[in-house]
mmCIF file of C-alpha atoms in Angstrom:
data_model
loop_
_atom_site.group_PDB
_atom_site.id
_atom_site.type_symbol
_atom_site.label_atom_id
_atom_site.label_comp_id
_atom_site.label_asym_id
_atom_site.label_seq_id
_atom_site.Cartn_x
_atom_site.Cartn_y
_atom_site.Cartn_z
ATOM 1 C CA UNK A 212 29.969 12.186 -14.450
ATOM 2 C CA UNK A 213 28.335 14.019 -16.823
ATOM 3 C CA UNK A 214 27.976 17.650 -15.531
ATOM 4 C CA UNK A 215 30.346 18.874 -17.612
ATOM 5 C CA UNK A 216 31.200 22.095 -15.588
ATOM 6 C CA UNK A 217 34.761 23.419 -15.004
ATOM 7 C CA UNK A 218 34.407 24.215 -11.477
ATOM 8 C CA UNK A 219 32.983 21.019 -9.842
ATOM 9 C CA UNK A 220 29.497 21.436 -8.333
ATOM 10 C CA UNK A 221 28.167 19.717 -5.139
ATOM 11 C CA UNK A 222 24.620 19.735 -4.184
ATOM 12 C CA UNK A 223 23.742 19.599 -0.520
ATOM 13 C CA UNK A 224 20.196 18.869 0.571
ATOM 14 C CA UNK A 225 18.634 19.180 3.985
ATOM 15 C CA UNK A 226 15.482 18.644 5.529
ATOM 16 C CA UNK A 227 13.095 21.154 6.188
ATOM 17 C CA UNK A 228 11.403 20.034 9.119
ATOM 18 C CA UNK A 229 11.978 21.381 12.740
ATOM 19 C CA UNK A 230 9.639 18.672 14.546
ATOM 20 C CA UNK A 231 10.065 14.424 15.204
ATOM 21 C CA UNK A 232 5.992 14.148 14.329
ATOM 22 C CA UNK A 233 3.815 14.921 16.897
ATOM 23 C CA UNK A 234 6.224 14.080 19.957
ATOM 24 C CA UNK A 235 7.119 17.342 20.375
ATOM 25 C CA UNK A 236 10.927 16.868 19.697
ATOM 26 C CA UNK A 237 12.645 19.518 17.893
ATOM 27 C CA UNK A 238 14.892 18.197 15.123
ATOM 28 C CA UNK A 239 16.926 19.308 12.015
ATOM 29 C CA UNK A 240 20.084 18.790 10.147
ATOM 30 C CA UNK A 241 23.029 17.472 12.258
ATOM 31 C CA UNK A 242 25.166 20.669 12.103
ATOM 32 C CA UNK A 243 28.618 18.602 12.060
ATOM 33 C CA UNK A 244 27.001 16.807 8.677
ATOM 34 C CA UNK A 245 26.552 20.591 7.421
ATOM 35 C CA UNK A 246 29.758 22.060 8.000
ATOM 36 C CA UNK A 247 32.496 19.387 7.860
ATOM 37 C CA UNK A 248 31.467 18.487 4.083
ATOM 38 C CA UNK A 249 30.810 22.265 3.593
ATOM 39 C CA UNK A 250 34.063 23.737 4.647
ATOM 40 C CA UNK A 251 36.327 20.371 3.228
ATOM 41 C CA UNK A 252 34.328 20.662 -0.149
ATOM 42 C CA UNK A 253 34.877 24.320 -0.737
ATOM 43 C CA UNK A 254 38.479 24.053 0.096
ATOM 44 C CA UNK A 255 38.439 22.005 -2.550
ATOM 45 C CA UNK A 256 37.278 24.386 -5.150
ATOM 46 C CA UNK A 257 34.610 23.097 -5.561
ATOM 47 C CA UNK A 258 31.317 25.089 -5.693
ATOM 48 C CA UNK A 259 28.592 24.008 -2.433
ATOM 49 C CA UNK A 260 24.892 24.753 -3.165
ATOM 50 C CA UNK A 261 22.388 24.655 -0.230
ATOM 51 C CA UNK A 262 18.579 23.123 -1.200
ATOM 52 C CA UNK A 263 15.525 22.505 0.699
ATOM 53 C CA UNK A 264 12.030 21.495 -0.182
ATOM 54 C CA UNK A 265 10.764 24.510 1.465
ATOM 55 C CA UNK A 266 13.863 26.810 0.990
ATOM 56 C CA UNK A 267 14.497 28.926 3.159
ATOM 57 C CA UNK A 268 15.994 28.169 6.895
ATOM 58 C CA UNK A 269 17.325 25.005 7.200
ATOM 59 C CA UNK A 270 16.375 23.957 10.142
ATOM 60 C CA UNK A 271 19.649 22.688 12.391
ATOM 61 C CA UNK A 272 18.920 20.213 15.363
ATOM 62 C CA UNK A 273 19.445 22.715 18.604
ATOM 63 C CA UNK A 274 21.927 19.428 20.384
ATOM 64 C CA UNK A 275 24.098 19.574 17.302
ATOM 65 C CA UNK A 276 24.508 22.877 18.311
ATOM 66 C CA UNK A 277 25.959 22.121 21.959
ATOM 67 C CA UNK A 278 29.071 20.412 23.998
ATOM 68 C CA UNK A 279 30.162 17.560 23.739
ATOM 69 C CA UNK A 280 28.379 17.824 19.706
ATOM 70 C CA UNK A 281 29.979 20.930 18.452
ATOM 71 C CA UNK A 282 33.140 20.026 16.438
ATOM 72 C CA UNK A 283 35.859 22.575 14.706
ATOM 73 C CA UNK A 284 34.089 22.458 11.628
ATOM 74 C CA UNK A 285 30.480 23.723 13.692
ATOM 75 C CA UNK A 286 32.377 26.511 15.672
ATOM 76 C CA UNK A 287 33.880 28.016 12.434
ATOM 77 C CA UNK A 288 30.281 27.876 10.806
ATOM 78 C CA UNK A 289 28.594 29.495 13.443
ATOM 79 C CA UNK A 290 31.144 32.269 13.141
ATOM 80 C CA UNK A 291 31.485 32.331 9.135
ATOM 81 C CA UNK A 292 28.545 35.051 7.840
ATOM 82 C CA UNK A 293 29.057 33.921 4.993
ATOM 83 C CA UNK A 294 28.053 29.931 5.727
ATOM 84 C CA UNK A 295 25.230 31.298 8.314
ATOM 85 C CA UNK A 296 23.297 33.052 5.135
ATOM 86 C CA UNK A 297 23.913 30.546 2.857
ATOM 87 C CA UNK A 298 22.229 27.995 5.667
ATOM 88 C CA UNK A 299 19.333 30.505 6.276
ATOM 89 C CA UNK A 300 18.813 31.537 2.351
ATOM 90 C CA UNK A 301 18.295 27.922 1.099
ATOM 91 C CA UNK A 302 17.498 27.397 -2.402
ATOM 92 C CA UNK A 303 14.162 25.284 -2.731
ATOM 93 C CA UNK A 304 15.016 22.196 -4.595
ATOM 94 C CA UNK A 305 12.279 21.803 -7.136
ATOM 95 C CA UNK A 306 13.188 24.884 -8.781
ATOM 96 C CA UNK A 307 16.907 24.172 -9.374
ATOM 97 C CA UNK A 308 18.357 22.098 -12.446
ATOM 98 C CA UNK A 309 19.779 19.170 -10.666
ATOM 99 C CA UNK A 310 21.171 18.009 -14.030
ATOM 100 C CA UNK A 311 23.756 20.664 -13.967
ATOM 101 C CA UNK A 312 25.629 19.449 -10.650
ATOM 102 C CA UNK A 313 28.358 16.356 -10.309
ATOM 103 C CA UNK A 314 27.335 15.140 -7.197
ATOM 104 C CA UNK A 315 24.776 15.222 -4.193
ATOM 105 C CA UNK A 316 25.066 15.028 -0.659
ATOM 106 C CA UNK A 317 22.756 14.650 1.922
ATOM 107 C CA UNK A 318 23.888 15.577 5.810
ATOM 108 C CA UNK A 319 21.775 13.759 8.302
ATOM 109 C CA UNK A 320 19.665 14.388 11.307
ATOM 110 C CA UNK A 321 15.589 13.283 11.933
ATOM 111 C CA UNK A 322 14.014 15.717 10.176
ATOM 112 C CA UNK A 323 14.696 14.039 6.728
ATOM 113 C CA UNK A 324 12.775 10.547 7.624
ATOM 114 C CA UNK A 325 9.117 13.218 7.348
ATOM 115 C CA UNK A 326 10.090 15.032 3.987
ATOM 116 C CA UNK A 327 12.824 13.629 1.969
ATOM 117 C CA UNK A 328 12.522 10.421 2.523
ATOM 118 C CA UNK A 329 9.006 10.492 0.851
ATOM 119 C CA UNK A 330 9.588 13.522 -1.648
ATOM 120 C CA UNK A 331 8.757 11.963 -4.791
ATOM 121 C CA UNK A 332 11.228 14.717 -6.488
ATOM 122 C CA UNK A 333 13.928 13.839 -4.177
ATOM 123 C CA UNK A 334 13.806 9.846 -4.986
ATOM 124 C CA UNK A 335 13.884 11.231 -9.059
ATOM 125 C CA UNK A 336 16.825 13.067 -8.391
ATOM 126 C CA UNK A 337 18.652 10.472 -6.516
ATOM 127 C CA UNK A 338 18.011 7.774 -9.447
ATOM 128 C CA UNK A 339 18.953 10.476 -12.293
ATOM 129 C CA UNK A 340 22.607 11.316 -10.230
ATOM 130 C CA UNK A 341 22.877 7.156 -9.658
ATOM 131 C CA UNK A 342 22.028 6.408 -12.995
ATOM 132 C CA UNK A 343 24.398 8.747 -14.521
ATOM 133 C CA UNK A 344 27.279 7.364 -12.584
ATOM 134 C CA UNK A 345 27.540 11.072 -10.456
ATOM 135 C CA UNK A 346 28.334 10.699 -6.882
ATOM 136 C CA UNK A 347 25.408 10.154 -4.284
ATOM 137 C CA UNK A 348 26.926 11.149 -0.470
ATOM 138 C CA UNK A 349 24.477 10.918 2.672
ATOM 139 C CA UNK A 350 25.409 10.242 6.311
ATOM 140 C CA UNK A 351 23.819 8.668 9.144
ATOM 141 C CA UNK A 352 19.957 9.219 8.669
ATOM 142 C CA UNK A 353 20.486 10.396 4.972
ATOM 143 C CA UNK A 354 20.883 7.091 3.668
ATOM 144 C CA UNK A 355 17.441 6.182 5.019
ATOM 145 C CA UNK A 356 16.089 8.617 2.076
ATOM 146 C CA UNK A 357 16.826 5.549 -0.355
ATOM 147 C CA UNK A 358 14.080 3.190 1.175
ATOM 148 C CA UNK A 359 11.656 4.338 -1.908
ATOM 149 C CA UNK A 360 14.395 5.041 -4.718
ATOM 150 C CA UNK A 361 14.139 2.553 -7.863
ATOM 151 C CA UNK A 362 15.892 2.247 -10.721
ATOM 152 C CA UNK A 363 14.583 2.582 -14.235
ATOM 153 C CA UNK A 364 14.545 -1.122 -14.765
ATOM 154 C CA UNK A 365 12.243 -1.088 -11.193
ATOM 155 C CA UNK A 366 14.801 -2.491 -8.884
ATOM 156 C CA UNK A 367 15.289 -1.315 -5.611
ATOM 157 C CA UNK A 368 18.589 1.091 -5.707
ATOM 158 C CA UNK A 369 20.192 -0.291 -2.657
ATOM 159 C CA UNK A 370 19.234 -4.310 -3.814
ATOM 160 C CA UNK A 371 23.155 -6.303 -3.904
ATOM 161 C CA UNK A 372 24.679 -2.613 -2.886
ATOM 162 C CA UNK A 373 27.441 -2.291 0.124
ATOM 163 C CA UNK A 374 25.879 0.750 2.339
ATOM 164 C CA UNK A 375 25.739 1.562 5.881
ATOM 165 C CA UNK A 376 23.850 4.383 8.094
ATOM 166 C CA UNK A 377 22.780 5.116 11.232
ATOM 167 C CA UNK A 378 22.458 1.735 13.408
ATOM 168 C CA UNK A 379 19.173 0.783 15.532
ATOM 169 C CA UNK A 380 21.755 0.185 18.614
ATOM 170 C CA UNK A 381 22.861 3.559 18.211
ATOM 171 C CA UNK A 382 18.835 5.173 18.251
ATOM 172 C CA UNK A 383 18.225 2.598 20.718
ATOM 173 C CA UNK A 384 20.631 4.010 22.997
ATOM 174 C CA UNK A 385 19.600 7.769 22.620
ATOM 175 C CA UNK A 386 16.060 6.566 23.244
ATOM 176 C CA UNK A 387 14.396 7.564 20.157
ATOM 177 C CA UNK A 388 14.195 4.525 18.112
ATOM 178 C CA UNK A 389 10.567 4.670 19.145
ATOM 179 C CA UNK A 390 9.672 8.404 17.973
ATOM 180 C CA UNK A 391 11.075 7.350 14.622
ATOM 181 C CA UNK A 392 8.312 6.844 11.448
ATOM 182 C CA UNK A 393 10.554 3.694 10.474
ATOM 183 C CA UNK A 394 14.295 1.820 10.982
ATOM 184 C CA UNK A 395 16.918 3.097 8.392
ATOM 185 C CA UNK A 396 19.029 -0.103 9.190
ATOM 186 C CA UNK A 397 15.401 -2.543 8.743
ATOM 187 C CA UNK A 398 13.988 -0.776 5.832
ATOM 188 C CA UNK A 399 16.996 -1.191 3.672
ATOM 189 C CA UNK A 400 18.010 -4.572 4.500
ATOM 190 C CA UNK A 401 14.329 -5.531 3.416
ATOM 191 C CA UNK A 402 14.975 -3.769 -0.051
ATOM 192 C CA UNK A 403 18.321 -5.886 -0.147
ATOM 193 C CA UNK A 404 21.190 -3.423 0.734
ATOM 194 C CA UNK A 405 24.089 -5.656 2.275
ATOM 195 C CA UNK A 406 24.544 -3.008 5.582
ATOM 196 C CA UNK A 407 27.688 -2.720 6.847
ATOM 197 C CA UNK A 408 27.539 -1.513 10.787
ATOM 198 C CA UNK A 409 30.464 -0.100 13.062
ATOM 199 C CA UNK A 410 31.259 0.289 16.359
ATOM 200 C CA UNK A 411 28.555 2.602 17.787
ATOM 201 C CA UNK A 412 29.410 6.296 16.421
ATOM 202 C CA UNK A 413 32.687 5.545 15.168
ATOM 203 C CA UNK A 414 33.250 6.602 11.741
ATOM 204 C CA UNK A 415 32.419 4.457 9.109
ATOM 205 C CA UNK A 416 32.151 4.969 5.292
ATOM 206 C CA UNK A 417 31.109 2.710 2.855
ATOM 207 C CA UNK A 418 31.509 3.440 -1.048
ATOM 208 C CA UNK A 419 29.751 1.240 -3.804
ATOM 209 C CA UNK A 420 30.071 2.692 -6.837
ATOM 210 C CA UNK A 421 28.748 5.876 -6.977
ATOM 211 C CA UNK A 422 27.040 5.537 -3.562
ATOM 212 C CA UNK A 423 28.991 6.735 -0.746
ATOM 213 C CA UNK A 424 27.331 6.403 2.864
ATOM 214 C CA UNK A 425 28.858 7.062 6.206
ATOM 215 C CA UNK A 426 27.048 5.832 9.679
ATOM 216 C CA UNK A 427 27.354 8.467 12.219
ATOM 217 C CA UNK A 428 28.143 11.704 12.913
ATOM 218 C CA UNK A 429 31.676 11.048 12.771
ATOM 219 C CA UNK A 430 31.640 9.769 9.602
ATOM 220 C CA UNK A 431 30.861 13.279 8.082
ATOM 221 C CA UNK A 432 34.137 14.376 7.512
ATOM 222 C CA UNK A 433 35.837 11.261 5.997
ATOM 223 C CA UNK A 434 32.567 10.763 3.863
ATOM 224 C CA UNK A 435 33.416 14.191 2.371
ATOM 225 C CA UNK A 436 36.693 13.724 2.331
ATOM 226 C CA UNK A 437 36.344 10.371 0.066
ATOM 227 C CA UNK A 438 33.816 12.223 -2.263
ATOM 228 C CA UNK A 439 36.503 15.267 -2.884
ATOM 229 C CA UNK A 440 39.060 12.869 -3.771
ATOM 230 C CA UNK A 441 36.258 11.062 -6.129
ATOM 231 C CA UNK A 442 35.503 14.626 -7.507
ATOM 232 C CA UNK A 443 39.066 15.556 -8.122
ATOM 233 C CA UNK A 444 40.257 12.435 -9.608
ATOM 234 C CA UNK A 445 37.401 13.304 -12.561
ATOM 235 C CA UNK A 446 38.644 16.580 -13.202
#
């Protein structure tokens, strides 16, 4: 890890689209995926910094925001002014020095598979924190963000790599597998990731060197749990 800073910083990138294409669905970041790595990372010292491509509001996925959904870590968000700006003042991503941050993690939710997952930038920046052995994060949908991200030598990132993510069983059975612009769990098997499913939105994470995926939405706060103690143990 090669960021060099005193007080560890984490970089955490959402989506900025609102909208599953033209069905009409309104999607977002999976709050639980926002706050749970927020609130466990700054208690950690470390310093959280919230990107977008747009800046600006991130856009947070309205059911995340409801029973049975909500968690401890969404219900102390909502009512933490503090997290709220920070969440609604995003930084945009292109204009901030990636370089100078010791990790990255990306919270899930639709929205990412029609901007991240194709932001040319975005695959850069995930290489350059690989590459440099600094911790990569992402949960559920995040991980699908790594279909297009090659190494220098012009291998696929995920080819031989231990990763897992949200499961077609588990979009299957909230009937949206067909709204979707591709398959998380397809796409990176074809680019030669060895995925490693769970029981349907248990919590699963799966670390591989410096990639660190979890598969549902219950996988958020061990996933940030891991990459604290990965941070720490650095220090």
């Amino acid at each position: 890890m090669k960021a060099g800073n005193k007080q560890k910083r984490v970089l955490l990138v959402m989506s900025s689209v609102d909208e599953m294409g033209i069905s009409g669905k309104q999607t977002g970041t999976w709050f639980t995926e926002l706050a749970a790595p927020y609130y466990i990372l700054t208690e950690a010292g470390f310093e959280v910094v919230f990107a977008t491509p747009a800046g600006g509001a991130a856009p947070i996925d309205l059911l995340s925001m409801k029973a049975p959904f909500t968690t401890e870590h969404t219900q102390r968000f909502f009512n933490d002014p503090v997290a709220m700006f920070a969440a609604t003042h995003t930084r945009k991503l292109r204009e901030i020095d990636h370089s100078t941050f010791d990790a990255v993690f990306f919270p899930g939710g639709y929205g990412l598979l029609w901007d991240l997952a194709s932001d040319s930038h975005v695959v850069k920046l995930i290489r350059e924190f690989y590459e440099s052995d600094r911790p990569v994060a992402m949960v559920c949908h995040a991980p699908a963000i790594l279909r297009d991200v090659k190494l220098t030598d012009g291998r696929y990132l995920v080819d031989g790599l231990r990763l897992t993510g949200f499961k077609n069983d588990e979009d299957t059975e909230i009937e949206l597998l067909h709204h979707l612009l591709f398959s998380l769990e397809d796409e990176l098997k074809r680019r030669g990731a060895v995925y490693v499913g769970n029981t349907n939105w248990e919590a699963n994470v799966v670390v591989d060197g410096a990639l660190m995926t979890g598969q549902s939405p219950a996988s958020a706060p061990p996933l940030a749990d891991a990459l604290r103690d990965v941070l720490a143990s650095a220090a």
